[in-house]
């Protein structure tokens, strides 16, 4: 249970970050790791609560009190086992998860005091890889059943790994040229370097998972054929239809969905393709204030944009946790300054884009201020125009691509996601997991969905 | 009365006043009877009456067979004395039936070769008994039987016994024969004490003469009409209760097949079973004593066997006597309990007290040859000059009057005579074998099966290793937890809990006291023995052939020694308690049958140690739940009559906690080898998971020690002191087990809601087995989240969702958020974990408009917050709750930590002021300022246990409120030392009523089987209010086994209480409240329908002000500032009274909406309407598990369903009435004048009457003389006083001295009773003479001088000064953490009698000498003490004989204060839990 009164003795420690001015000069990861002693001191701060809200705040249900304590006690190997018990890819989550666990930590009742859980998680998985504790765990007994997993994002990978470990023959179909989904192609290298993804894919392969890249199910491989060849199919295709911006000038060249830009940047960094979109020397406007938008901003800095502006439809949230709206232990809607904005650029809230204009190419963005809350009444007299050579739409995703679901004949819910209350869709033997099922969400949800879906598939296979 | 709903007559208790009068010259006179009856009438207040005030619980008298009288009245020629006998027979009213039964008895007489002389109708006045009793009057006749020619009197007595048993067995319960003897005769009935002689004309007849008379006045918890349950029985009358009864009865049944007696010969078979079914504990003991005596043992001998004193390790017990007890321990287990037993066979008369000395008994011998003994002093008027000597019954001592010899025989003499009758000691030493002496054997090789797999097969979890085992090894005691148990009942859990979890520990409350197994360790023992027992009625050296085990938890090597014992006498046989997995779930039951046969065969082959082993577990074999195997074989052998041929030893991988071992022992295991637990501990040690590099062996030994300690605690909860009497005593209630399973394998255990059967248990076992096989040794153990919430694990009602929703609802979220919270709690949480979750409302279909329903503002007045002390809560949290409750017109509760007087008159006052066993801060001020005084008998989280506030939590403020010293740890004893039985509670209620006549008196009980009958007793004891707490209530610190396994849900306790009270028509006189994890309006309405007028909430209000269920209360690290005294953390407290107000209004609003749907406009019309509830058959899982709630929902008829009238305060006759008008005066006093001074003190405190006031009394004062005496009042008593003198003394001055004219030496005679100055807080007291047991227990500030004390003097004292100018009993200063005692150690033996765990013995310094001299001088001045005079006269010479008893903590704290510190240091030790 950590150290009695440890939370009074030690302060919270934030993860070290490279200096923004320095880090925009390269594409390497900018978040570092805490020294061992500090990690263990964070473990000491954990009180092993009777009701561990962190554990509930974590969509994966990570056994956080357990491994916090083990780290404090210097029992790293067991910590790694406990961590992997609920989480297939802690090296992804410890880099990419916004850490709702920390928002829910009992110490966070005093805002800003949470145990640095994410750093502990990172330290555990780093140590486990260093020590060679993370090795393939091929199933001892094969079941002879086969499962196709469509999509190699975190959800598909988690499902594939769990199913393979349960002894099933698993093939992952990925339309892109490599595995990892958005972790590989959406998230920039400076947040997660791609060797980390490769390393994990190698483990899956060694556990018997077969990867078929460049195969788009429903196009290259008909759905019926897939169903015929496999006992079960898991659709983990993400929520990849982006939200559009229906304003004049939307069709102009220079206006792109964020993901087009990010895919290009990742391929460029990997050296696998020349980017079609560049921010270099341009006035960049990113519409949308979320993480995807931030990643666009971060990439634009690294490309040497002339200016970067990020605008958000919603009003500016309060600086501290608004206890009347999102009290502890919920995820607080409060002002956060993204890593990318620390690196430069401007930001504005409560902005409604009214149009884009330019001569054959976008040159200006036009907007008006709004009251910050739906339905976003414009405020007269706040109309403004700004130069914009590259406009990136990062306003979220509306759902999975319908064509694939239709190809399988899978029913959709009201929001257009695959309807699969217990992971089984309306089509016998076809399952869905991750963003394709629940809509766009966090990586931790994706992994949890993959795991639970695997359990459902396994149970279904065993019953047959 | 039969079983009905949840009411079961098996749980009735009784207690009372008992006494006898004897004439030493042995000449029968009528005066003896007159005197005894007078004494009885003066103990009337110890008895009770039922709903109808004229119906008593029972009174009776036993006298010598009145030869002359009988000769006069029967009109027939009688044989000479000794050659005839007479009996008293209760026959049915129906004349025909009476005649039939009379004939049946007469036939038995003839069949046994004796002759019926005549029948005589006993003249009675049928108008005397109260209406209820009158309606059930039996036809009372006397039968005179002449002995067959030539039969000697003892043989004739045996024949009469045989005749009686034959008739009783043949007639069944319609016929009762209170006595049938040539030596004694009984008159008794369902009468009050004064009615007895008015009812029986014989008793008024001057011809009726006896030289001795035993009398008894009964207080039963229930008033269902029963004439034969009145005492005396044939040999005894009893005050107290036999805690171990269930086990004793089982063992007696097991013994019967082996009984043989030369004296009885063939007749013996006719008297079996020895124990008459349906008898009370006293009746049962009487049955056994009768057999022992008639089979040839003397009465003192039989008493010494069954109620042995605590003799182990005591220098003053002679080797012969110790040998006697050791030897007889091989024959019969102690009948343990708080007992004052008076006994007579018509020739000797005497009394004894249990080893704890928990009942009072005072005796007196006069110069003119009379001896009187009674529960109280002063029951008979004796001129002071006529008093030769006085004394009291002492723990474990016999008081015996031999009429033949014409004298009182001293204890040592009686015992020496008995103990040297035969060479018991030599026999024992020769024959007994000690496990420790057996040749050492290597433990078995660890099996090849990996540890992990076997752990999985036995359902080990990560929590087992981390939360239970590692800490147990680290601390050598059971780990501590806090807050309540909000997880699912075992029967409703989806986690397939181990069988142990279905068994809930029972505990003592009200009718018997729990014991402090730590501070009163002198009476406790875990020593056990195995082997075969022999014929109880014979005595031979071979009877001592037992194998003695010092500790019932065996290490592997010890088990091997036992298994391989190569002693000509012992032979072990190992039974394999696993079954083949491929036989499926049904294989388990079949295997049990095989095991029964195997056991029979082994016994037939001469085995006398049966080892029940599941070592064979592996891929192909699953373990039978060890408890099922043990209990099943135990009961099989009991039924087969062979149980005593062998001891049962359990070798199992399953037990791993205190509770698991306790249940195994409770169902018959003499010893347990928890091999997998030991192996797991070794693995933990080897893996470096235990502190300080502890070795495997060390870890195992420490864990064994921890479990043994926990086992003692578990036994002590029920007031049981020794292993043999706990073994097989079945002190458990099963919750969630099928009746067939319980009936067959756990025979006699209460199981009231049905549940799962053997097959389901087998399926659960196989599911666990399947996790292990196949499996890998690398797999981590599962996480089950029993002690802390985990996702996808054990369900907890308080979980992240419900806590967050509730907190949000009261702060910003409002009603909508509350509705989400309530929906979550009601629909999901409750269904998955509580009984109320299985119920649904029967909506009548006719709603009423919401506006017509009583407003929420009225409903919330029925709510109160739980008793959480200042000390367990921070000041901020405590005051927040109080303010909130005052604002809504509800009630908050001080808890047991007192209250800051500054809060008495403002918004922060708690209306309910609790009176708990520690009596912290309980002053006359505190009492006088209450609206309700609550006597806390038990606490849901740890019923039957005390508590401890460690020194580091006692800061200056807490100490000032508790009237103790900062930094000094405080102990709350497990029992109230003024409540060892129901009539004591009645006395305390009376005391409190005197201390505050306006306050309502509440008694807090915890649900367990039988709580309904206890509640009935409480109602009869004149309480106004009864709180039934569920087992799941919270705590600041408690052993984990207690949090999880003691007590039952409030739904059961409340329903049983309601049913019993209504059946008795007692419900109309009391309010009933319930609490225990109440969270929503639905809970409230269900509670009301099951019978509650009021509801208590504790955890939920805490959650509303910020508690997040850290369960760290015991660590003082509460991060939200609620359960901590750390200033830094208290600063983090952000709760507001509004949060609590908001929550309770939400709850009330939810309740209103339900009421509208139920069509009930007023809350009071909900109360007891159980017909508006039904089991929810839409929920499937519990039906599959066989749960049956019909007993819970059973409506009963009898009386009102809610309170309609007030209790009679009963204060009119209070002597204080006469004291109010005068500031000084002299008054006669006698034992019926109880609690003198308390009412006066109340008036002085509340109405500021003029002081000083000085009063002088002459006579024998009743109990609680000078209780809570206020400053400025002085009472001087010439005479003597009973128990509880100066209880809670609050500043007044008391002096008790012998009457003028007394000629006996005061310092050698008892002047005040037991438990004097209990919880005294200030003032002074002087006693010229000896005091009883537990003098100045929990004194925190009074100064006292006394001339000698009994056992346990100054126990738990925390302040004040006690001077003892004479001898002390044993265990002086146990648990004494503060204050000082000066003891005149004339014989130099004090050191041995003092418990030096917490105190040091030091010479006096200058300040001590000055203080001592002042006190001794005042003692002489106020009491005329000769001893004080001598001391003062020879001051310098005497001074060196004084020893200063100085508690270590206190010394440290004083030093810290004098060096300018706050007096306490914050240390980081965990709280101890409980005593």
Short mmCIF file of N, CA and C in Angstrom, two decimals, chain B residues 1067-1110:
data_model
loop_
_atom_site.label_atom_id
_atom_site.label_comp_id
_atom_site.label_asym_id
_atom_site.label_seq_id
_atom_site.Cartn_x
_atom_site.Cartn_y
_atom_site.Cartn_z
N UNK B 1067 -44.22 -4.65 21.58
CA UNK B 1067 -43.86 -3.66 20.56
C UNK B 1067 -44.49 -2.32 20.87
N UNK B 1068 -45.67 -2.37 21.49
CA UNK B 1068 -46.42 -1.14 21.76
C UNK B 1068 -45.67 -0.22 22.71
N UNK B 1069 -44.69 -0.73 23.43
CA UNK B 1069 -44.03 0.10 24.44
C UNK B 1069 -42.72 0.71 23.98
N UNK B 1070 -42.23 0.29 22.82
CA UNK B 1070 -40.89 0.76 22.42
C UNK B 1070 -40.88 1.26 20.98
N UNK B 1071 -39.95 2.19 20.75
CA UNK B 1071 -39.62 2.55 19.38
C UNK B 1071 -38.57 1.56 18.89
N UNK B 1072 -38.62 1.27 17.63
CA UNK B 1072 -37.59 0.40 17.06
C UNK B 1072 -36.90 1.15 15.92
N UNK B 1073 -35.59 1.10 15.96
CA UNK B 1073 -34.80 1.75 14.92
C UNK B 1073 -33.92 0.69 14.28
N UNK B 1074 -33.55 0.92 13.04
CA UNK B 1074 -32.57 0.01 12.45
C UNK B 1074 -31.53 0.79 11.70
N UNK B 1075 -30.37 0.19 11.54
CA UNK B 1075 -29.34 0.80 10.69
C UNK B 1075 -28.41 -0.27 10.16
N UNK B 1076 -27.55 0.12 9.27
CA UNK B 1076 -26.62 -0.83 8.64
C UNK B 1076 -26.69 -0.69 7.14
N UNK B 1077 -25.87 0.16 6.59
CA UNK B 1077 -25.77 0.34 5.14
C UNK B 1077 -27.08 0.81 4.51
N UNK B 1078 -27.85 1.59 5.24
CA UNK B 1078 -29.03 2.19 4.62
C UNK B 1078 -28.56 3.32 3.71
N UNK B 1079 -29.15 3.38 2.53
CA UNK B 1079 -28.64 4.35 1.56
C UNK B 1079 -29.71 5.12 0.81
N UNK B 1080 -30.91 4.58 0.74
CA UNK B 1080 -31.91 5.21 -0.12
C UNK B 1080 -33.29 5.20 0.53
N UNK B 1081 -34.20 5.89 -0.11
CA UNK B 1081 -35.57 5.91 0.34
C UNK B 1081 -36.21 4.53 0.29
N UNK B 1082 -35.82 3.76 -0.69
CA UNK B 1082 -36.34 2.39 -0.76
C UNK B 1082 -35.92 1.59 0.48
N UNK B 1083 -34.65 1.74 0.86
CA UNK B 1083 -34.18 1.07 2.08
C UNK B 1083 -35.03 1.48 3.27
N UNK B 1084 -35.32 2.78 3.34
CA UNK B 1084 -36.06 3.32 4.47
C UNK B 1084 -37.47 2.72 4.51
N UNK B 1085 -38.12 2.67 3.36
CA UNK B 1085 -39.49 2.15 3.35
C UNK B 1085 -39.49 0.66 3.70
N UNK B 1086 -38.52 -0.07 3.19
CA UNK B 1086 -38.47 -1.50 3.53
C UNK B 1086 -38.23 -1.68 5.03
N UNK B 1087 -37.35 -0.86 5.58
CA UNK B 1087 -37.09 -0.95 7.01
C UNK B 1087 -38.37 -0.69 7.79
N UNK B 1088 -39.12 0.31 7.36
CA UNK B 1088 -40.37 0.62 8.06
C UNK B 1088 -41.34 -0.55 7.97
N UNK B 1089 -41.47 -1.11 6.78
CA UNK B 1089 -42.42 -2.20 6.61
C UNK B 1089 -42.02 -3.42 7.43
N UNK B 1090 -40.71 -3.60 7.61
CA UNK B 1090 -40.26 -4.73 8.43
C UNK B 1090 -40.34 -4.41 9.92
N UNK B 1091 -40.68 -3.18 10.25
CA UNK B 1091 -40.95 -2.90 11.66
C UNK B 1091 -40.21 -1.73 12.29
N UNK B 1092 -39.46 -0.97 11.53
CA UNK B 1092 -38.70 0.11 12.15
C UNK B 1092 -39.49 1.42 12.11
N UNK B 1093 -39.46 2.14 13.25
CA UNK B 1093 -40.04 3.48 13.29
C UNK B 1093 -39.03 4.49 12.79
N UNK B 1094 -37.75 4.17 13.03
CA UNK B 1094 -36.70 5.15 12.76
C UNK B 1094 -35.55 4.47 12.06
N UNK B 1095 -34.73 5.27 11.41
CA UNK B 1095 -33.62 4.72 10.65
C UNK B 1095 -32.34 5.50 10.96
N UNK B 1096 -31.25 4.78 10.99
CA UNK B 1096 -29.95 5.42 11.22
C UNK B 1096 -29.08 5.29 9.99
N UNK B 1097 -28.29 6.30 9.78
CA UNK B 1097 -27.37 6.33 8.63
C UNK B 1097 -26.00 6.73 9.15
N UNK B 1098 -24.98 6.09 8.69
CA UNK B 1098 -23.66 6.53 9.11
C UNK B 1098 -22.75 6.69 7.91
N UNK B 1099 -22.54 5.60 7.18
CA UNK B 1099 -21.60 5.70 6.08
C UNK B 1099 -22.10 6.70 5.02
N UNK B 1100 -23.38 6.63 4.69
CA UNK B 1100 -23.86 7.50 3.62
C UNK B 1100 -23.69 8.98 3.95
N UNK B 1101 -24.05 9.43 5.17
CA UNK B 1101 -23.76 10.83 5.49
C UNK B 1101 -22.27 11.15 5.41
N UNK B 1102 -21.44 10.20 5.81
CA UNK B 1102 -20.00 10.47 5.70
C UNK B 1102 -19.61 10.62 4.24
N UNK B 1103 -20.17 9.75 3.40
CA UNK B 1103 -19.85 9.87 1.98
C UNK B 1103 -20.32 11.24 1.47
N UNK B 1104 -21.48 11.66 1.96
CA UNK B 1104 -21.99 12.94 1.47
C UNK B 1104 -21.08 14.10 1.87
N UNK B 1105 -20.36 13.97 2.97
CA UNK B 1105 -19.44 15.05 3.35
C UNK B 1105 -18.01 14.76 2.91
N UNK B 1106 -17.84 13.78 2.05
CA UNK B 1106 -16.52 13.64 1.44
C UNK B 1106 -15.83 12.31 1.60
N UNK B 1107 -16.38 11.41 2.44
CA UNK B 1107 -15.73 10.12 2.61
C UNK B 1107 -15.70 9.38 1.27
N UNK B 1108 -14.56 8.82 0.94
CA UNK B 1108 -14.46 8.08 -0.32
C UNK B 1108 -14.15 6.62 -0.05
N UNK B 1109 -14.48 6.15 1.16
CA UNK B 1109 -14.28 4.75 1.49
C UNK B 1109 -12.83 4.31 1.27
N UNK B 1110 -11.95 5.14 1.78
CA UNK B 1110 -10.53 4.77 1.75
C UNK B 1110 -10.28 3.51 2.54
#
